[in-house]
Coordinates of C-alpha atoms in Angstrom, one line a residue:
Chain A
X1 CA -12.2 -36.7 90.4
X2 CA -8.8 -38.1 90.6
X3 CA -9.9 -41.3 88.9
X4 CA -11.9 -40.0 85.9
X5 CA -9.0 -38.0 85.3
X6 CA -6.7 -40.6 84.9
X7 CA -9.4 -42.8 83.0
X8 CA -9.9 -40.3 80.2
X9 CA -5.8 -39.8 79.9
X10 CA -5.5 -44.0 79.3
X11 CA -8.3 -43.6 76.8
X12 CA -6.6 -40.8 75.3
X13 CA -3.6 -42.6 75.5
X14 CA -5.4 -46.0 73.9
X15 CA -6.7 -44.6 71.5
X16 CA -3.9 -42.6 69.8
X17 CA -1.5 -45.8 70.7
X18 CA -2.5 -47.7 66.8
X19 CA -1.2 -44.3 65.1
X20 CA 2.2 -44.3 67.3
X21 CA 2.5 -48.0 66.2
X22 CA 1.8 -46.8 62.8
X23 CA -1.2 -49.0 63.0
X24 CA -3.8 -46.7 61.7
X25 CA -4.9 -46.3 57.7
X26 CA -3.7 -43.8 55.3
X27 CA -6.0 -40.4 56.2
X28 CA -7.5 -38.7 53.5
X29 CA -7.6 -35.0 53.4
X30 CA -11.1 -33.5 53.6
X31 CA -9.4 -29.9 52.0
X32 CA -6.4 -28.7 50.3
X33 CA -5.5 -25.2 50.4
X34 CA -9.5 -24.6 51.0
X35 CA -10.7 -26.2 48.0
X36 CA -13.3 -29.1 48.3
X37 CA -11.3 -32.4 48.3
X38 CA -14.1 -33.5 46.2
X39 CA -12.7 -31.2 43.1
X40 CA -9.7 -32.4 43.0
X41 CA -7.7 -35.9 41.5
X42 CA -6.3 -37.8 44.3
X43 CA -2.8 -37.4 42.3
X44 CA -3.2 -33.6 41.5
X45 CA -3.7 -31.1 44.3
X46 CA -3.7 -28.2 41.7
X47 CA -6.8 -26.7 40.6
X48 CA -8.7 -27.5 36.9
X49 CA -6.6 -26.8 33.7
X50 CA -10.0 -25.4 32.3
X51 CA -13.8 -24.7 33.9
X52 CA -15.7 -23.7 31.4
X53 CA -19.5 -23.1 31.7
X54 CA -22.2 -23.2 29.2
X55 CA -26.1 -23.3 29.2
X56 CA -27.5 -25.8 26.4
X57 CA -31.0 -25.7 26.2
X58 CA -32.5 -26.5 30.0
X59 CA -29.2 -26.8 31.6
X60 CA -26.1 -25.4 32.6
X61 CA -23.2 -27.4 32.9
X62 CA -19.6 -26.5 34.3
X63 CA -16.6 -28.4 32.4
X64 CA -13.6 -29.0 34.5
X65 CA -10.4 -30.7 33.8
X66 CA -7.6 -32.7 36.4
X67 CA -4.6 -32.2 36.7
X68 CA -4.0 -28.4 35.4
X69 CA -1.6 -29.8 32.8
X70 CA -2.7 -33.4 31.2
X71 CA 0.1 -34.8 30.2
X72 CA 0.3 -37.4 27.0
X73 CA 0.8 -40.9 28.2
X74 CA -0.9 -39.9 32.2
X75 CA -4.1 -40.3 33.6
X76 CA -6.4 -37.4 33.5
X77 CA -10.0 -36.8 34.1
X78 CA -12.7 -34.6 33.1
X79 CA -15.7 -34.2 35.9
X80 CA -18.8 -32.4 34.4
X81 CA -21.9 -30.8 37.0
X82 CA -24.8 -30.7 34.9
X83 CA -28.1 -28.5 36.8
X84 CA -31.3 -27.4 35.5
X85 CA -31.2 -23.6 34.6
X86 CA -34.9 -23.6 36.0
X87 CA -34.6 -25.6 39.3
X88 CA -31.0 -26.0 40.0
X89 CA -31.8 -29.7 40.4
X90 CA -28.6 -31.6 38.9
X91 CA -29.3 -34.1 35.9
X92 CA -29.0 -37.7 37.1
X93 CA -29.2 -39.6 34.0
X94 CA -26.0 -41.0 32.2
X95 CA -23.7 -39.3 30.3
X96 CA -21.4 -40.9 27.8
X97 CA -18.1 -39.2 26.9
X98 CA -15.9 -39.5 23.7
X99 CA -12.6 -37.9 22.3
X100 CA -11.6 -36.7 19.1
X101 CA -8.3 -34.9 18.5
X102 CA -8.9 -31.9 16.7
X103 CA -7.2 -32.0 13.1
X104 CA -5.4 -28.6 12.4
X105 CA -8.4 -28.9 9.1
X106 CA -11.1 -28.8 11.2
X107 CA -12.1 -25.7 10.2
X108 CA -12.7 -27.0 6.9
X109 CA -15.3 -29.7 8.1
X110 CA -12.5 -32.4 8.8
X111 CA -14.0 -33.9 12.3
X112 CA -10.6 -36.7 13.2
X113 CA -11.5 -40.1 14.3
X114 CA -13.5 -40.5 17.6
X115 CA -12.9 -42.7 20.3
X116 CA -15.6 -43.7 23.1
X117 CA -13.8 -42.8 26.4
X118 CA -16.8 -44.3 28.5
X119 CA -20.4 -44.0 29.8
X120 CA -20.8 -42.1 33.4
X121 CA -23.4 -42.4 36.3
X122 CA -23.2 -39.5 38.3
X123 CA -21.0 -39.8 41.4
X124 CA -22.1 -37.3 44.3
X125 CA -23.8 -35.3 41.5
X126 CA -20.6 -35.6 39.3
X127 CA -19.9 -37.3 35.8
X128 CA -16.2 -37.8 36.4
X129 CA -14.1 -39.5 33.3
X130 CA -10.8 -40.5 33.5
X131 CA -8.8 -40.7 30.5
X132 CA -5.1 -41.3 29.2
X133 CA -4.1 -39.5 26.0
X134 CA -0.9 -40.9 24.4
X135 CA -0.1 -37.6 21.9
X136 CA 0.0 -34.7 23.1
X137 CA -2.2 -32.0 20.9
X138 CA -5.3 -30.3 21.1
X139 CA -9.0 -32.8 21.4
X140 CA -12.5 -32.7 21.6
X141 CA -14.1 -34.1 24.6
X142 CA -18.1 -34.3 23.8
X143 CA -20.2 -35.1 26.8
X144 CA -23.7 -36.8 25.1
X145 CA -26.9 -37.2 27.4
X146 CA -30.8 -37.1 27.2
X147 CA -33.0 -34.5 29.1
X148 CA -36.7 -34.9 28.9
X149 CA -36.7 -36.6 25.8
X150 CA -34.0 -34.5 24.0
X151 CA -30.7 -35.6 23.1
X152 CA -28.0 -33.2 24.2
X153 CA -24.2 -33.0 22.2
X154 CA -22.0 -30.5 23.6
X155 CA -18.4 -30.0 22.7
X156 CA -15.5 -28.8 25.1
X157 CA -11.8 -28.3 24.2
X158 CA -8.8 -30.1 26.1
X159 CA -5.0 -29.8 25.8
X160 CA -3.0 -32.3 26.3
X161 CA 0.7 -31.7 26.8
X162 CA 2.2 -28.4 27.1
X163 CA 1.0 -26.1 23.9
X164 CA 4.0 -25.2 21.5
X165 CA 5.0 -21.3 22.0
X166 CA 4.0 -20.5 18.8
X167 CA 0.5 -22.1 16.8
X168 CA 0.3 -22.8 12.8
X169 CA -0.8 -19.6 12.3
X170 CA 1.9 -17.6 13.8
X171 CA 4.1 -19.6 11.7
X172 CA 2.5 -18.8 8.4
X173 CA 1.7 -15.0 9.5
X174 CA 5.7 -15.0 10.5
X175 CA 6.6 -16.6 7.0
X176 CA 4.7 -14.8 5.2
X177 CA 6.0 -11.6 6.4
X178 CA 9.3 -12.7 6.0
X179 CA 8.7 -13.8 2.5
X180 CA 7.4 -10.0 1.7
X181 CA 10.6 -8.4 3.9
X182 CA 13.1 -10.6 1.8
X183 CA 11.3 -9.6 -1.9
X184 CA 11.1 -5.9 -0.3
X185 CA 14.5 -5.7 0.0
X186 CA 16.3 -8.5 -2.5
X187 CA 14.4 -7.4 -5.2
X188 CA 13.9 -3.9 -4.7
X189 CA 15.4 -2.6 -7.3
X190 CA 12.9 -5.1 -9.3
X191 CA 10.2 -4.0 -8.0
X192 CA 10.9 -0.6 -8.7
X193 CA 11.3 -1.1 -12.7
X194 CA 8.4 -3.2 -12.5
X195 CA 5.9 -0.3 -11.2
X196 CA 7.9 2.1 -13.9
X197 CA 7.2 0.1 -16.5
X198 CA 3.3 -1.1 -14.9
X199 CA 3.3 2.9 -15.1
X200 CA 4.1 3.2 -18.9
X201 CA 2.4 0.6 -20.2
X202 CA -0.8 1.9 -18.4
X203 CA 0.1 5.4 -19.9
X204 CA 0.6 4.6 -23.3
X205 CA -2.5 2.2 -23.0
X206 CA -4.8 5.3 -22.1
X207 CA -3.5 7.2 -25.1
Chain B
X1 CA 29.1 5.3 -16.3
X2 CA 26.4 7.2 -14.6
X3 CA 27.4 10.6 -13.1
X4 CA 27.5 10.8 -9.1
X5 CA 24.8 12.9 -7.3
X6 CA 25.7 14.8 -4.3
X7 CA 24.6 13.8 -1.0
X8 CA 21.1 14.9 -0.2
X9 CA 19.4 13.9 3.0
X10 CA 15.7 14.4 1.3
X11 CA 16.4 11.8 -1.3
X12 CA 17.2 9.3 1.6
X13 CA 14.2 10.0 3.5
X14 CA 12.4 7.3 2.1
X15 CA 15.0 4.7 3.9
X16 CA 14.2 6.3 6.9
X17 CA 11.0 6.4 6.2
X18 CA 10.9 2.5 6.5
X19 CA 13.2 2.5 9.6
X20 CA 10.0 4.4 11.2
X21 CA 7.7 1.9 10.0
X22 CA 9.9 -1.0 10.7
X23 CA 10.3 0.5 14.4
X24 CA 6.9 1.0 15.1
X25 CA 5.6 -2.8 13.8
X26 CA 8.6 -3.8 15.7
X27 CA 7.2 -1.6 18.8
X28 CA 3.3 -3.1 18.1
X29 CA 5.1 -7.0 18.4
X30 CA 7.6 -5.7 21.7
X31 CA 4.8 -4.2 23.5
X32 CA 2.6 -7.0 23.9
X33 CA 5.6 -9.5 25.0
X34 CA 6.3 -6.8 27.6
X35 CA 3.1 -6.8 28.9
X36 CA 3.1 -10.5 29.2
X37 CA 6.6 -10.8 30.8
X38 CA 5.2 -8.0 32.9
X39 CA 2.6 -9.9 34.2
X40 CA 4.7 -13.3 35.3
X41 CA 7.2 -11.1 37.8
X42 CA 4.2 -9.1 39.0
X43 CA 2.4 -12.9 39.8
X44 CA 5.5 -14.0 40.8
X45 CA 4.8 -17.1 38.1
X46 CA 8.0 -18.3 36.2
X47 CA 7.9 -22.0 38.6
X48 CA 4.2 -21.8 37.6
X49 CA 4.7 -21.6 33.9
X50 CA 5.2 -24.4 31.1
X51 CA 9.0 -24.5 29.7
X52 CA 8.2 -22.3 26.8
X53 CA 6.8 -19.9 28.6
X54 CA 9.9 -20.0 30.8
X55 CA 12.1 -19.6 27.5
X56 CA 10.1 -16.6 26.6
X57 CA 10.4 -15.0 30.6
X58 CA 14.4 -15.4 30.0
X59 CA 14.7 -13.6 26.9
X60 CA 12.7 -10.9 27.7
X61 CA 14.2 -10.7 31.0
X62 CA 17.5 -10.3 29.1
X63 CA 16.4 -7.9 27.3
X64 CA 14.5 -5.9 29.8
X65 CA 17.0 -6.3 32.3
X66 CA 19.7 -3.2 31.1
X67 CA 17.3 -1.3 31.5
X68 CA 14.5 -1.7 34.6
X69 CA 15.2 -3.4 38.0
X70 CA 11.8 -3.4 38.5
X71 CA 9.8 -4.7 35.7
X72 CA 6.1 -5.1 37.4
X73 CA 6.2 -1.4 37.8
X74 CA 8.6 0.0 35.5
X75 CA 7.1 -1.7 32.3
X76 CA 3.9 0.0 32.6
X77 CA 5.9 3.5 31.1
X78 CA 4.9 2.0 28.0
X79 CA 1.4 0.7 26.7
X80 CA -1.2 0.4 23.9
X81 CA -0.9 1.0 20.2
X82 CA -1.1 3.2 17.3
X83 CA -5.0 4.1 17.8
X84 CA -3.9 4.9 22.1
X85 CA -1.4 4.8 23.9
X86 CA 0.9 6.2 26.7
X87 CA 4.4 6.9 26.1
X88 CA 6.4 7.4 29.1
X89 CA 3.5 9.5 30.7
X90 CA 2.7 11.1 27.1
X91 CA -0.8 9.9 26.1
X92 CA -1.5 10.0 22.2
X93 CA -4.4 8.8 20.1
X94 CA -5.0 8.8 16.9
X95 CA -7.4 11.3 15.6
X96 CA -10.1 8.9 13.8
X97 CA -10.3 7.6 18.0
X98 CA -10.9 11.2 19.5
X99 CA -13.7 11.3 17.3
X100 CA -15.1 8.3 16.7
X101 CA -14.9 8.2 20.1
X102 CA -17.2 11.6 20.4
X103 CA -19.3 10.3 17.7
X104 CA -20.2 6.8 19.5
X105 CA -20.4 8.5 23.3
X106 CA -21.9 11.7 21.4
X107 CA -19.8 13.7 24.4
X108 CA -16.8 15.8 24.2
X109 CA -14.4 13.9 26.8
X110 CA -11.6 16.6 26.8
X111 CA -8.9 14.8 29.0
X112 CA -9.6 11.6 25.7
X113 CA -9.7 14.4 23.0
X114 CA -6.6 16.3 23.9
X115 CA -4.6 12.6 23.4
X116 CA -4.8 13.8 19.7
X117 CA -4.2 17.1 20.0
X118 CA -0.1 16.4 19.1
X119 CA -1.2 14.0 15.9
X120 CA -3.9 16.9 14.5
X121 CA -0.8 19.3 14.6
X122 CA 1.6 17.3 13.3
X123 CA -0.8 16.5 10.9
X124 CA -1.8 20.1 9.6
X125 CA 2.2 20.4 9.2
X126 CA 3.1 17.5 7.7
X127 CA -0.1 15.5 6.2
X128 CA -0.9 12.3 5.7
X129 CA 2.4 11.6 7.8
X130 CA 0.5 9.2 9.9
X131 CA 0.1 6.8 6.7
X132 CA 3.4 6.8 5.0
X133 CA 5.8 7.2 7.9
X134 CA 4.1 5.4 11.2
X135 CA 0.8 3.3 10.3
X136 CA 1.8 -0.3 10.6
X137 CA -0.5 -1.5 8.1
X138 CA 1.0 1.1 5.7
X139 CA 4.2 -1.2 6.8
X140 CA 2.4 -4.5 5.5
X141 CA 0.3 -2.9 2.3
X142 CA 3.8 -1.5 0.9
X143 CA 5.5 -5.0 1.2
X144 CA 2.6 -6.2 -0.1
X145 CA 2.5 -3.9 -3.0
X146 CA 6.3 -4.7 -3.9
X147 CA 5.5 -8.5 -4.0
X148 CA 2.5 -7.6 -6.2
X149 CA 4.9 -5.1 -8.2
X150 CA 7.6 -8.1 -8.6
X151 CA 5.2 -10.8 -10.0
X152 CA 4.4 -8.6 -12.6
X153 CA 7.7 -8.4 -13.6
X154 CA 7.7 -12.0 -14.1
X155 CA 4.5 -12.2 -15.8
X156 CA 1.3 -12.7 -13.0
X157 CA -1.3 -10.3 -13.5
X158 CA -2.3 -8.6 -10.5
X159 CA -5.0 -5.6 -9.3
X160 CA -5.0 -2.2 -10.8
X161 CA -8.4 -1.4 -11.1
X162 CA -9.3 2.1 -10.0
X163 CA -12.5 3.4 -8.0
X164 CA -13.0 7.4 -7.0
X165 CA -11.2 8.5 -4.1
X166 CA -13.8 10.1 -2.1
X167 CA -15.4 7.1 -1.4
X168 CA -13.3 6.9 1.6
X169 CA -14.9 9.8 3.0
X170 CA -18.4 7.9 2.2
X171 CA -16.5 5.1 4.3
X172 CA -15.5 8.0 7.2
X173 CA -19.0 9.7 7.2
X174 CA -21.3 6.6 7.4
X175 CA -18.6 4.8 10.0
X176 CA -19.0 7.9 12.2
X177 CA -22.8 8.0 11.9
X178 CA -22.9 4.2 12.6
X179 CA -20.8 4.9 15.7
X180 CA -23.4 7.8 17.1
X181 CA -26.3 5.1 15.9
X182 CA -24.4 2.5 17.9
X183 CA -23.1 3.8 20.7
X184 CA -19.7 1.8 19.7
X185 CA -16.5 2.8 17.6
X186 CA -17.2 1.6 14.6
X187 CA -15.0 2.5 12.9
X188 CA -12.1 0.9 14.5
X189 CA -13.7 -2.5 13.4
X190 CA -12.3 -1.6 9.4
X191 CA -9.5 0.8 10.2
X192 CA -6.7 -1.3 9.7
X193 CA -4.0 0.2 12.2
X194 CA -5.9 -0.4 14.9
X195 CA -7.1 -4.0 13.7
X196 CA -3.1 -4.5 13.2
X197 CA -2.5 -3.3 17.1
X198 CA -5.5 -5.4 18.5
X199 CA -4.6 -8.6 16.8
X200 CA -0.8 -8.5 17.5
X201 CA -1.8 -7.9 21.1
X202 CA -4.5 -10.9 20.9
X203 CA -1.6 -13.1 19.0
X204 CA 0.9 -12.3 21.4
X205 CA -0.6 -12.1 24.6
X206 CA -3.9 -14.1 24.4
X207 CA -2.3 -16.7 22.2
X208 CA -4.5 -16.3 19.0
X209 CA -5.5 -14.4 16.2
X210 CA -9.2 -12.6 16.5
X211 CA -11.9 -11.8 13.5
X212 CA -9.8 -8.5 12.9
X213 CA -7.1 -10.7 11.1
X214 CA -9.3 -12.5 8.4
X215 CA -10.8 -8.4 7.8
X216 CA -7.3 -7.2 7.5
X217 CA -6.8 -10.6 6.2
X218 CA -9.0 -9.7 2.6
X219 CA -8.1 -6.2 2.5
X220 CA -4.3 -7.7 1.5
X221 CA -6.2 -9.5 -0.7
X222 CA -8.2 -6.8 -2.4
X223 CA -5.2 -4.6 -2.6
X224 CA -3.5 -7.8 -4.7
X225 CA -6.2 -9.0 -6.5
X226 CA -8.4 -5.8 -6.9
X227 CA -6.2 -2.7 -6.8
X228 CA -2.7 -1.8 -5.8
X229 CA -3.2 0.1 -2.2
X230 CA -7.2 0.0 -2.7
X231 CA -7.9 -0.2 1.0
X232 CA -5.6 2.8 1.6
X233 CA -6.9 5.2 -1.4
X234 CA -9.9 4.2 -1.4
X235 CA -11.7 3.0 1.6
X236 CA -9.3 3.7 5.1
X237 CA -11.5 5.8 6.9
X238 CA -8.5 7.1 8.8
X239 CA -6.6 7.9 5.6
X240 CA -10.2 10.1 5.3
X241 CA -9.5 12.1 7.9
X242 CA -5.2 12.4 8.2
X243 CA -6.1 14.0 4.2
X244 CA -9.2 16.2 5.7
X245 CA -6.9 17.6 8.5
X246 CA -3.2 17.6 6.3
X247 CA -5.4 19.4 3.3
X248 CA -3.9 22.5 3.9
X249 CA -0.4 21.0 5.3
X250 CA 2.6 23.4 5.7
X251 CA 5.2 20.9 5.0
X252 CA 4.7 19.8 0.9
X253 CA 7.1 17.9 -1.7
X254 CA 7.5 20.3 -4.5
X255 CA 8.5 19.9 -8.0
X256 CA 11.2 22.1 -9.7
X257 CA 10.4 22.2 -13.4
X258 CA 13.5 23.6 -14.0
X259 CA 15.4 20.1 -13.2
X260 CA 12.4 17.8 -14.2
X261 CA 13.1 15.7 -17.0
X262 CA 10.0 13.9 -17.4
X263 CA 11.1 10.9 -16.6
X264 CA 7.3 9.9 -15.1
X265 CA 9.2 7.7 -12.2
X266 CA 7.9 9.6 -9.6
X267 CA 4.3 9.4 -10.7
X268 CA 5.2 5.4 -11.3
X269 CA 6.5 5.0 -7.7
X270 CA 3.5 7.0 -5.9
X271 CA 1.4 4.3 -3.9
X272 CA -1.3 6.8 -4.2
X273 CA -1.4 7.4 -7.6
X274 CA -0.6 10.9 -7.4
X275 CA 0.6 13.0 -10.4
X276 CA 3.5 14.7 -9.0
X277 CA 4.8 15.0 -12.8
X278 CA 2.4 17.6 -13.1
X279 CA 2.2 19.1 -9.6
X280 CA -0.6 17.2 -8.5
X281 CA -0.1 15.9 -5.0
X282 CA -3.1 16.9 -3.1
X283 CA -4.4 16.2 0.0
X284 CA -3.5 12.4 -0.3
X285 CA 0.1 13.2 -0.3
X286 CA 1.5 11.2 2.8
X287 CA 4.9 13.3 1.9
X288 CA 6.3 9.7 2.3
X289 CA 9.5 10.5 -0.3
X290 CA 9.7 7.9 -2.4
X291 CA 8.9 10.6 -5.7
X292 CA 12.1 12.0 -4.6
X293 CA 14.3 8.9 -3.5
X294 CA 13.5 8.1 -7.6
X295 CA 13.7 11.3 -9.1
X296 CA 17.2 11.4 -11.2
X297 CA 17.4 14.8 -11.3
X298 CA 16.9 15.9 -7.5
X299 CA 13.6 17.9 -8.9
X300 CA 11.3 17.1 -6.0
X301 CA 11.7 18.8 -2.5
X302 CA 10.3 19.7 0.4
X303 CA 9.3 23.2 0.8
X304 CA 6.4 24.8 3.1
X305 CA 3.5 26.3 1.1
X306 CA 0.0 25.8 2.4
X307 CA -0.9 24.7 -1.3
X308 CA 0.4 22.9 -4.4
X309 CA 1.9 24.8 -6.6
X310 CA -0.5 25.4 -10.3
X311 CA 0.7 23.3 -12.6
X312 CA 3.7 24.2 -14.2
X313 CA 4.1 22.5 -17.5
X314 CA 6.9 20.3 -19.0
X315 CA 10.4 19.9 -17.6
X316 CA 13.3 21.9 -18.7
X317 CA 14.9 19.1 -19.1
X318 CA 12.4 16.8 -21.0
X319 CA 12.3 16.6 -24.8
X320 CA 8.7 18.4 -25.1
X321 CA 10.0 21.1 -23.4
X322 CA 13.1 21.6 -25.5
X323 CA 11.2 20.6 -28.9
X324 CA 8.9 23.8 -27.9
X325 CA 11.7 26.3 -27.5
X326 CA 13.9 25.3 -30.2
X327 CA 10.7 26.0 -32.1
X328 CA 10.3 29.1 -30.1
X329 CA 14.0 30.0 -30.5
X330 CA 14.1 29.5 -34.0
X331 CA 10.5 31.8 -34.3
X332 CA 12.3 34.0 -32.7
X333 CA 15.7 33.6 -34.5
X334 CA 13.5 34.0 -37.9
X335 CA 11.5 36.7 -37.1
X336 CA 14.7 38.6 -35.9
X337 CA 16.3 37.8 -39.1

């Protein structure tokens, strides 16, 4: 009994003696604060910047972006999970991924310039996508892929860099109300003679 | 060198009249940044947040700091808008809520309905008060008005076309039976106050503007390009209702033919596109003051009558008025003779 003990100590002993060397490779953590190592960019223990999830006609996919904060000039990466909304069976074809930054006109039809990021097998049943933005600003990544015999485009926002504390249109709503504050109360006395005589004209015009 | 006038607190009213409605815009743009500082200590965020976020935490925490040690709890004294909102434990709505709320849940909620029981009674005193001294689109429409006012001046043409006034009440009646048809306020989707409370929150807090703004958005437009104050004479379903309920106000301006000299300015300077020249104030009347901030001849004031006064004819102090009775005084002198 003796003997077994002291056999299964040395082995012990053995086979923890490459770590105290400092022998043994780097170990990879399985889960970080209970999240699925899987989710996450080996750089960037924090959790997606933006999941998004939409259903396009027969599947569902869920957007996610790494590190929380993409930052212009680093390395970030957008993993997509694309399942059938029928079966739950996830899509295994190839989806190709490109990136367009978002002009503030877009509104008015103004798409930007588009640049192919790069074409994704799935890896364990995720199309992952690295990227490095060298601006910051707000883009367009557009994940493009076929499903029985129809081709499916689908649009999802990113941020890259930290977003300005106030947008464009906070800066025209802001101007604009200062521009009617300042004629309010420099030219008030204007204003005033102006509605007077608006008044008398219009009076004299319905006589 | 033009004589002074005594000091009278009625003709400054309409300064303080714009205090109010610079205070409460100011309130509508304070409330949301509360809420949002108010929700980073109560996460416990400010290393989690980007640098401009952490600018904005300061400030407010400056600001905020005189006066609460306890911000995640203290903060919540305050919350909502102009349409709801609790104010230090007083809850008030506005009346077009109570019932368009009653209308779109077709159920009296009492503890919701009594929320505007203070605005219905300040209203049957005062009026319209709700529009001219505290509605913060009132705040925008009036600057708006002044800029469309001043490029006359210098020559652009701008709205002044006129429509019948009752067609708000069209606007209240059909919003109300959408609302019952519904199920959902309607009305709040066109009533500008409330549009102006939901989109500063949105702005503010959510970090955009929603399809409220491009609404409130054209009815700027139409007031510019269409008619001077069109949305709010002619359309605001809550304007409807503040002149249904204020129709018989206690509180009403007043003119003293005695001291009128027909001047017209006060008719010229009503948003509404009153007549107080000859009496005619109505239920539109939002008593906001401005007729009597102009009047040269301190011939409009407040006085409490539960209706407008008949009309009363020329001023004293006009020229038709005068041209009458010197005919009138020399009949008299003739006949006398």
């Amino acid at each position: 009994m003796r003997v077994v003990f002291l056999i299964m100590l040395a082995s012990t002993l053995f086979a923890m003696l490459p770590g105290f060397l400092g022998l043994s490779g780097q170990a990879t953590a399985h889960h970080i604060l209970g999240r699925p190592a899987y989710n996450l960019n080996e750089d960037s223990n924090t959790p997606p910047s933006m999941q998004a999830e939409v259903q396009v006609g027969q599947y569902q996919m869920t957007y996610m972006i790494y590190p929380a904060f993409p930052q212009p000039g680093e390395g970030a990466r957008v993993s997509l999970y694309i399942i059938g909304i029928d079966d739950g069976v996830p899509y295994d074809g190839k989806v190709a991924f490109t990136i367009r930054e978002m002009p503030w006109a877009s509104f008015l039809g103004d798409d930007g310039h588009e640049d192919h990021l790069g074409t994704q097998p799935p890896d364990d049943k995720v199309y992952r996508q690295g990227f490095t933005v060298p601006e910051a600003g707000d883009y367009l990544v557009t994940a493009r892929f076929e499903g029985n015999g129809e081709p499916y485009v689908v649009d999802f926002p990113l941020r890259v860099g930290i977003p300005p504390l106030l947008g464009p249109f906070a800066y025209v709503g802001a101007g604009v109300l200062l521009l009617l504050i300042v004629i309010a109360v420099v030219r008030r006395r204007q204003a005033i003679t102006a509605k007077i005589r608006t008044a008398q004209s219009s009076q004299s015009a319905q006589r | 060198m033009t004589p002074q006038r005594s000091f009278s607190i009625s003709r400054h009213l309409n300064k303080l009249r714009w205090l109010s409605l610079s205070l409460v815009f100011a309130m509508l743009i304070a409330l949301p940044c509360l809420h949002v500082y108010q929700t980073y200590v109560a996460a416990h965020a400010y290393d989690l947040i980007a640098p401009s976020e952490k600018q904005f935490y300061d400030v407010m925490e400056a600001l905020t700091s005189p006066l609460t040690n306890d911000p995640a709890t203290d903060l919540d004294a305050v919350k909502g808008n102009t349409w709801s909102g609790n104010f230090w434990g007083l809850k008030l709505s506005d009346p077009l809520a109570a019932v368009g709320q009653a209308a779109a849940g077709m159920t009296l909620y009492w503890p919701f309905l009594l929320t505007a029981l203070i605005p219905i009674v300040v209203t049957a005193f005062f009026g319209r008060i709700f529009c001219g001294w505290i509605c913060p689109a009132n705040f925008l429409y009036e600057l708006n008005s002044n800029l469309a006012a001043w490029l006359q001046l210098i020559g652009l043409k701008t709205g002044m076309r006129r429509f019948d006034r009752r067609i708000k009440y069209v606007v209240l009646a059909v919003g109300l039976g959408l609302s019952i048809l519904s199920g959902s306020i309607m009305v709040a989707a066109i009533y500008p106050p409330a549009i102006i409370g939901r989109e500063l929150y949105y702005a503010i807090a959510q970090g955009g503007f929603g399809v409220g703004m491009v609404f409130f958005a054209a009815t700027l437009l139409f007031d510019f390009f269409v008619s001077r104050r069109g949305f709010c004479r002619y359309l605001c379903p809550g304007g409807a209702l503040y002149s249904l309920l204020g129709r018989y106000r206690l509180v009403r301006i007043q003119r003293q033919v005695q001291t009128c000299n027909d001047c017209q300015k006060c008719n010229a300077v009503c948003e509404f596109e009153l007549d107080p020249w000859h009496d005619g104030f109505g239920q539109e009347c939002t008593n906001c003051a401005a007729c009597i901030a102009i009047c040269p001849t301190d011939a409009l004031t407040f006085n409490l009558r539960l209706v407008d006064l008949a009309p009363q004819g020329p001023g004293h102090l006009g020229r038709q008025y005068r041209r009458e009775h010197e005919h009138l005084d020399r009949d008299v002198d003739e006949a006398a003779a």
